[in-house]
Amino acid sequence: MLDEYLPDVKRPIFHQQLMNTRRAARLNRRYFLRKSALGVAAVTVLPGHILGLNGATPPSEKLNLGFIGVAGRGGANLDGCAAENVVALCDVDRARLQKAQERFPKAKGYQDFRRMMDETARELDAVVVSTPDHTHAVALMRAIKERKHVYSEKPLAHSIQEIRALRAAARQYKVATQLGNQGHSSDSIRRFHQMIQSGFIGPVREIHAFCGSYYSKVAELDRAKETMPVPETLDWDLWLGPAPWRPYNSCYLPGKWRGWLQFGTGVIGDWVCHVVDPVFWALDLGSPTALQAEVLDYDPKLHAETCPPGTRITYEFAAKGNRPAVKLVWYDGKMKPPTPPEMENEKLPGIGAVVVGDKGKIVYGSHGAGSCRVIPDAQMDAYRELEKTLPPNPIAKSPGHYAEWLRACKGGPQAGSHFDYGGPLTEIALLGVIAFRYPGTRLQWDSARMRFTNHAEANRHLVAEYRQGWKL
């Protein structure tokens, strides 16, 4: 029965509504989407030629979306989903919210996502979260518990415990999920995957992944102690969300929060989900068994608050199937990777990785193995010849990162960077954030039990602590 999936609608009223054609169409749409969320039955995605004129999706098949965070990455995510129905917009800064509402005047506007969910949950099918790292989990969990499909900016969460809770909730409530590492949907990451699977560079035992960005805020620590007037349009208390209270200071906003560990996760949290994604996927890395950090100019007092100026973190991944054990070294800030001798008179990209196999090496750039190539050039020429003989790539071409997720929300196949993929990828970054608090210490990691087996103090960083009034 259709009405059993609409518990908030009383049955007599429901049947009266069915008498109205236009209302019935809306409810049938809701039934279609609710079935997807509950995993009740498979839903066929209709081909474009019967969806509407010129292949456009008719209004009855569009998703009702809510957006938490509407500027910066939030603005880009709005752009990516703008063809759907934008029903609700939320941002703690009224000025940013107003600009988004000017673009989507029919959307309801909120500063508090909890109020947005209270008032619009029945209308929404899915929610996009583009807030600073420390509020990802609380916003995502609220939406998931309302059985809304969710898209999250990376990193997925601010702690390992939050990642595990979000993954479990997404499975429990059967919602479609996607992490915002857009390169996972690129053609280049698929080409890299095929390069590895072809065996051209042989078994991979070592990876050097890097990002030269610098997020340390040590120079601003003294200034951060100053209390400044809160901008008129900003609700500072809501921006802090579950984080401990501290006075407002312009050194945190906008965007600069990434370098403050109470709110962000540094360069490693910002970039691992892009840079490590290709090897994580192609080599099926899973969770590391141990990791150890080397930190430039480490100061335990300063770097409890903000990121070091440079880190080199070595991860150990156990052998799996036919793949040997892998060492992955992450470099950021002023810690630089070695340039392979095959790149004579060349420089490494500012963001990317060098993948070392027994028979060759691959270098790729930032997002989704952009510009991946075998080095030296003669070896790349040889690979191009081999590539002509390879069977078609078994990994289907992506319709686009947002399109994957929207299709999944409508009952199609799950998106490529769903939380059970993107969550473990994010954990690599967050483990690194813990490791650089204890430089020189080899931390032994038991992923199944979610604990370091040799360092009790490090374990306290696995769980997020929320101030009163906030919960997951």
Short mmCIF file of C-alpha atoms in Angstrom, two decimals, residues 51-228:
data_model
loop_
_atom_site.label_atom_id
_atom_site.label_comp_id
_atom_site.label_asym_id
_atom_site.label_seq_id
_atom_site.Cartn_x
_atom_site.Cartn_y
_atom_site.Cartn_z
CA LEU A 51 11.91 12.27 -19.08
CA GLY A 52 10.84 15.44 -20.80
CA LEU A 53 11.56 17.83 -23.64
CA ASN A 54 15.21 17.74 -24.74
CA GLY A 55 15.92 15.13 -22.08
CA ALA A 56 15.18 17.55 -19.22
CA THR A 57 13.90 16.00 -16.01
CA PRO A 58 10.27 17.05 -15.44
CA PRO A 59 9.49 18.85 -12.15
CA SER A 60 7.71 15.79 -10.70
CA GLU A 61 10.99 13.84 -10.85
CA LYS A 62 13.20 16.50 -9.28
CA LEU A 63 14.58 16.20 -5.78
CA ASN A 64 13.76 18.71 -3.06
CA LEU A 65 17.15 19.73 -1.68
CA GLY A 66 18.33 21.56 1.42
CA PHE A 67 21.79 23.17 1.63
CA ILE A 68 23.67 23.74 4.89
CA GLY A 69 26.46 26.18 4.05
CA VAL A 70 25.92 28.18 0.86
CA ALA A 71 29.19 30.04 0.15
CA GLY A 72 32.66 28.81 -0.80
CA ARG A 73 32.36 25.08 -1.35
CA GLY A 74 28.67 25.46 -0.52
CA GLY A 75 28.26 27.76 -3.50
CA ALA A 76 29.99 25.26 -5.79
CA ASN A 77 27.73 22.49 -4.49
CA LEU A 78 24.69 24.66 -5.11
CA ASP A 79 25.87 25.09 -8.69
CA GLY A 80 26.28 21.33 -9.07
CA CYS A 81 22.74 20.57 -7.94
CA ALA A 82 20.92 23.68 -9.20
CA ALA A 83 18.80 21.74 -11.69
CA GLU A 84 16.91 20.13 -8.80
CA ASN A 85 14.43 21.94 -6.54
CA VAL A 86 16.32 24.14 -4.06
CA VAL A 87 13.84 24.20 -1.17
CA ALA A 88 15.90 25.34 1.84
CA LEU A 89 19.12 27.28 2.37
CA CYS A 90 21.04 27.61 5.61
CA ASP A 91 24.10 29.64 6.53
CA VAL A 92 25.22 31.12 9.84
CA ASP A 93 26.13 34.34 8.00
CA ARG A 94 23.01 36.27 6.92
CA ALA A 95 24.94 38.12 4.20
CA ARG A 96 25.96 34.88 2.51
CA LEU A 97 22.49 33.46 2.99
CA GLN A 98 20.91 36.52 1.39
CA LYS A 99 23.07 36.20 -1.72
CA ALA A 100 22.03 32.57 -2.13
CA GLN A 101 18.35 33.48 -1.63
CA GLU A 102 18.58 36.12 -4.33
CA ARG A 103 19.52 33.33 -6.68
CA PHE A 104 16.87 30.94 -5.35
CA PRO A 105 14.06 33.26 -4.16
CA LYS A 106 11.59 30.44 -3.56
CA ALA A 107 13.89 28.71 -1.07
CA LYS A 108 13.33 29.19 2.66
CA GLY A 109 16.28 30.69 4.51
CA TYR A 110 17.72 29.74 7.91
CA GLN A 111 20.79 30.41 10.02
CA ASP A 112 20.37 27.31 12.22
CA PHE A 113 20.29 23.97 10.39
CA ARG A 114 18.36 22.41 13.28
CA ARG A 115 15.52 24.83 12.71
CA MET A 116 15.74 24.20 8.98
CA MET A 117 15.30 20.47 9.58
CA ASP A 118 12.49 21.05 12.09
CA GLU A 119 10.49 23.09 9.60
CA THR A 120 11.32 21.53 6.22
CA ALA A 121 12.17 17.88 6.88
CA ARG A 122 8.86 16.68 5.43
CA GLU A 123 9.53 18.58 2.21
CA LEU A 124 13.16 17.54 1.73
CA ASP A 125 14.51 14.49 -0.06
CA ALA A 126 18.21 15.20 0.40
CA VAL A 127 20.64 17.55 2.14
CA VAL A 128 24.04 18.92 1.11
CA VAL A 129 26.46 19.83 3.95
CA SER A 130 29.25 22.31 3.15
CA THR A 131 30.20 23.66 6.58
CA PRO A 132 33.61 23.72 8.31
CA ASP A 133 34.92 20.28 9.29
CA HIS A 134 33.87 20.44 12.94
CA THR A 135 30.15 20.71 12.12
CA HIS A 136 29.94 18.14 9.32
CA ALA A 137 28.94 15.23 11.53
CA VAL A 138 26.20 16.91 13.58
CA ALA A 139 24.53 18.33 10.46
CA LEU A 140 24.84 15.10 8.48
CA MET A 141 23.55 12.94 11.31
CA ARG A 142 20.47 15.11 11.77
CA ALA A 143 19.64 14.75 8.09
CA ILE A 144 20.32 11.01 8.02
CA LYS A 145 18.06 10.39 11.00
CA GLU A 146 15.33 12.20 9.08
CA ARG A 147 15.96 9.65 6.29
CA LYS A 148 17.40 12.25 3.94
CA HIS A 149 20.05 11.39 1.38
CA VAL A 150 23.24 13.33 2.11
CA TYR A 151 26.21 14.83 0.29
CA SER A 152 29.16 15.96 2.42
CA GLU A 153 32.14 18.12 1.74
CA LYS A 154 35.42 16.44 2.57
CA PRO A 155 36.77 15.47 5.00
CA LEU A 156 33.71 13.50 6.00
CA ALA A 157 34.02 14.37 9.70
CA HIS A 158 36.30 15.80 12.37
CA SER A 159 36.97 12.56 14.28
CA ILE A 160 37.24 8.81 13.61
CA GLN A 161 34.30 8.12 15.92
CA GLU A 162 32.09 10.52 13.94
CA ILE A 163 33.00 8.76 10.69
CA ARG A 164 32.08 5.36 12.09
CA ALA A 165 28.77 6.70 13.45
CA LEU A 166 27.84 8.34 10.14
CA ARG A 167 28.60 5.19 8.17
CA ALA A 168 26.50 3.08 10.51
CA ALA A 169 23.60 5.54 10.41
CA ALA A 170 23.67 5.77 6.60
CA ARG A 171 23.38 1.99 6.39
CA GLN A 172 20.67 1.86 9.05
CA TYR A 173 18.49 4.50 7.40
CA LYS A 174 19.35 3.33 3.87
CA VAL A 175 20.19 6.73 2.44
CA ALA A 176 22.29 7.57 -0.61
CA THR A 177 25.60 9.24 0.29
CA GLN A 178 28.51 10.94 -1.47
CA LEU A 179 31.74 12.54 -0.26
CA GLY A 180 32.88 15.70 -2.04
CA ASN A 181 36.13 14.39 -3.52
CA GLN A 182 35.12 15.23 -7.07
CA GLY A 183 38.17 13.63 -8.68
CA HIS A 184 36.75 10.21 -7.85
CA SER A 185 34.32 10.71 -10.72
CA SER A 186 36.97 11.84 -13.22
CA ASP A 187 38.18 10.05 -16.33
CA SER A 188 41.78 10.45 -15.15
CA ILE A 189 41.30 8.38 -12.00
CA ARG A 190 39.81 5.63 -14.13
CA ARG A 191 42.79 5.72 -16.45
CA PHE A 192 45.15 5.52 -13.46
CA HIS A 193 43.19 2.56 -12.11
CA GLN A 194 43.64 0.78 -15.43
CA MET A 195 47.37 1.64 -15.48
CA ILE A 196 47.80 -0.10 -12.14
CA GLN A 197 45.62 -3.07 -13.03
CA SER A 198 47.48 -3.60 -16.32
CA GLY A 199 50.60 -4.42 -14.31
CA PHE A 200 52.72 -2.13 -16.49
CA ILE A 201 54.71 -0.71 -13.52
CA GLY A 202 54.60 -4.00 -11.63
CA PRO A 203 53.61 -4.46 -7.96
CA VAL A 204 53.43 -1.17 -6.06
CA ARG A 205 55.26 -1.05 -2.75
CA GLU A 206 55.79 2.67 -2.15
CA ILE A 207 53.84 5.91 -2.68
CA HIS A 208 54.87 9.51 -2.05
CA ALA A 209 51.80 11.79 -1.81
CA PHE A 210 52.10 15.51 -1.22
CA CYS A 211 50.55 18.95 -1.04
CA GLY A 212 52.75 22.02 -0.69
CA SER A 213 50.02 24.17 0.90
CA TYR A 214 50.75 25.74 4.28
CA TYR A 215 47.96 26.18 6.85
CA SER A 216 49.88 26.76 10.10
CA LYS A 217 48.53 29.63 12.21
CA VAL A 218 51.37 29.83 14.74
CA ALA A 219 51.99 33.47 13.83
CA GLU A 220 48.38 34.29 14.74
CA LEU A 221 48.20 32.54 18.12
CA ASP A 222 48.71 35.72 20.13
CA ARG A 223 46.24 37.69 18.03
CA ALA A 224 43.65 34.94 18.48
CA LYS A 225 43.53 35.78 22.20
CA GLU A 226 42.05 39.18 21.42
CA THR A 227 38.28 39.53 21.57
CA MET A 228 36.83 41.24 18.52
#
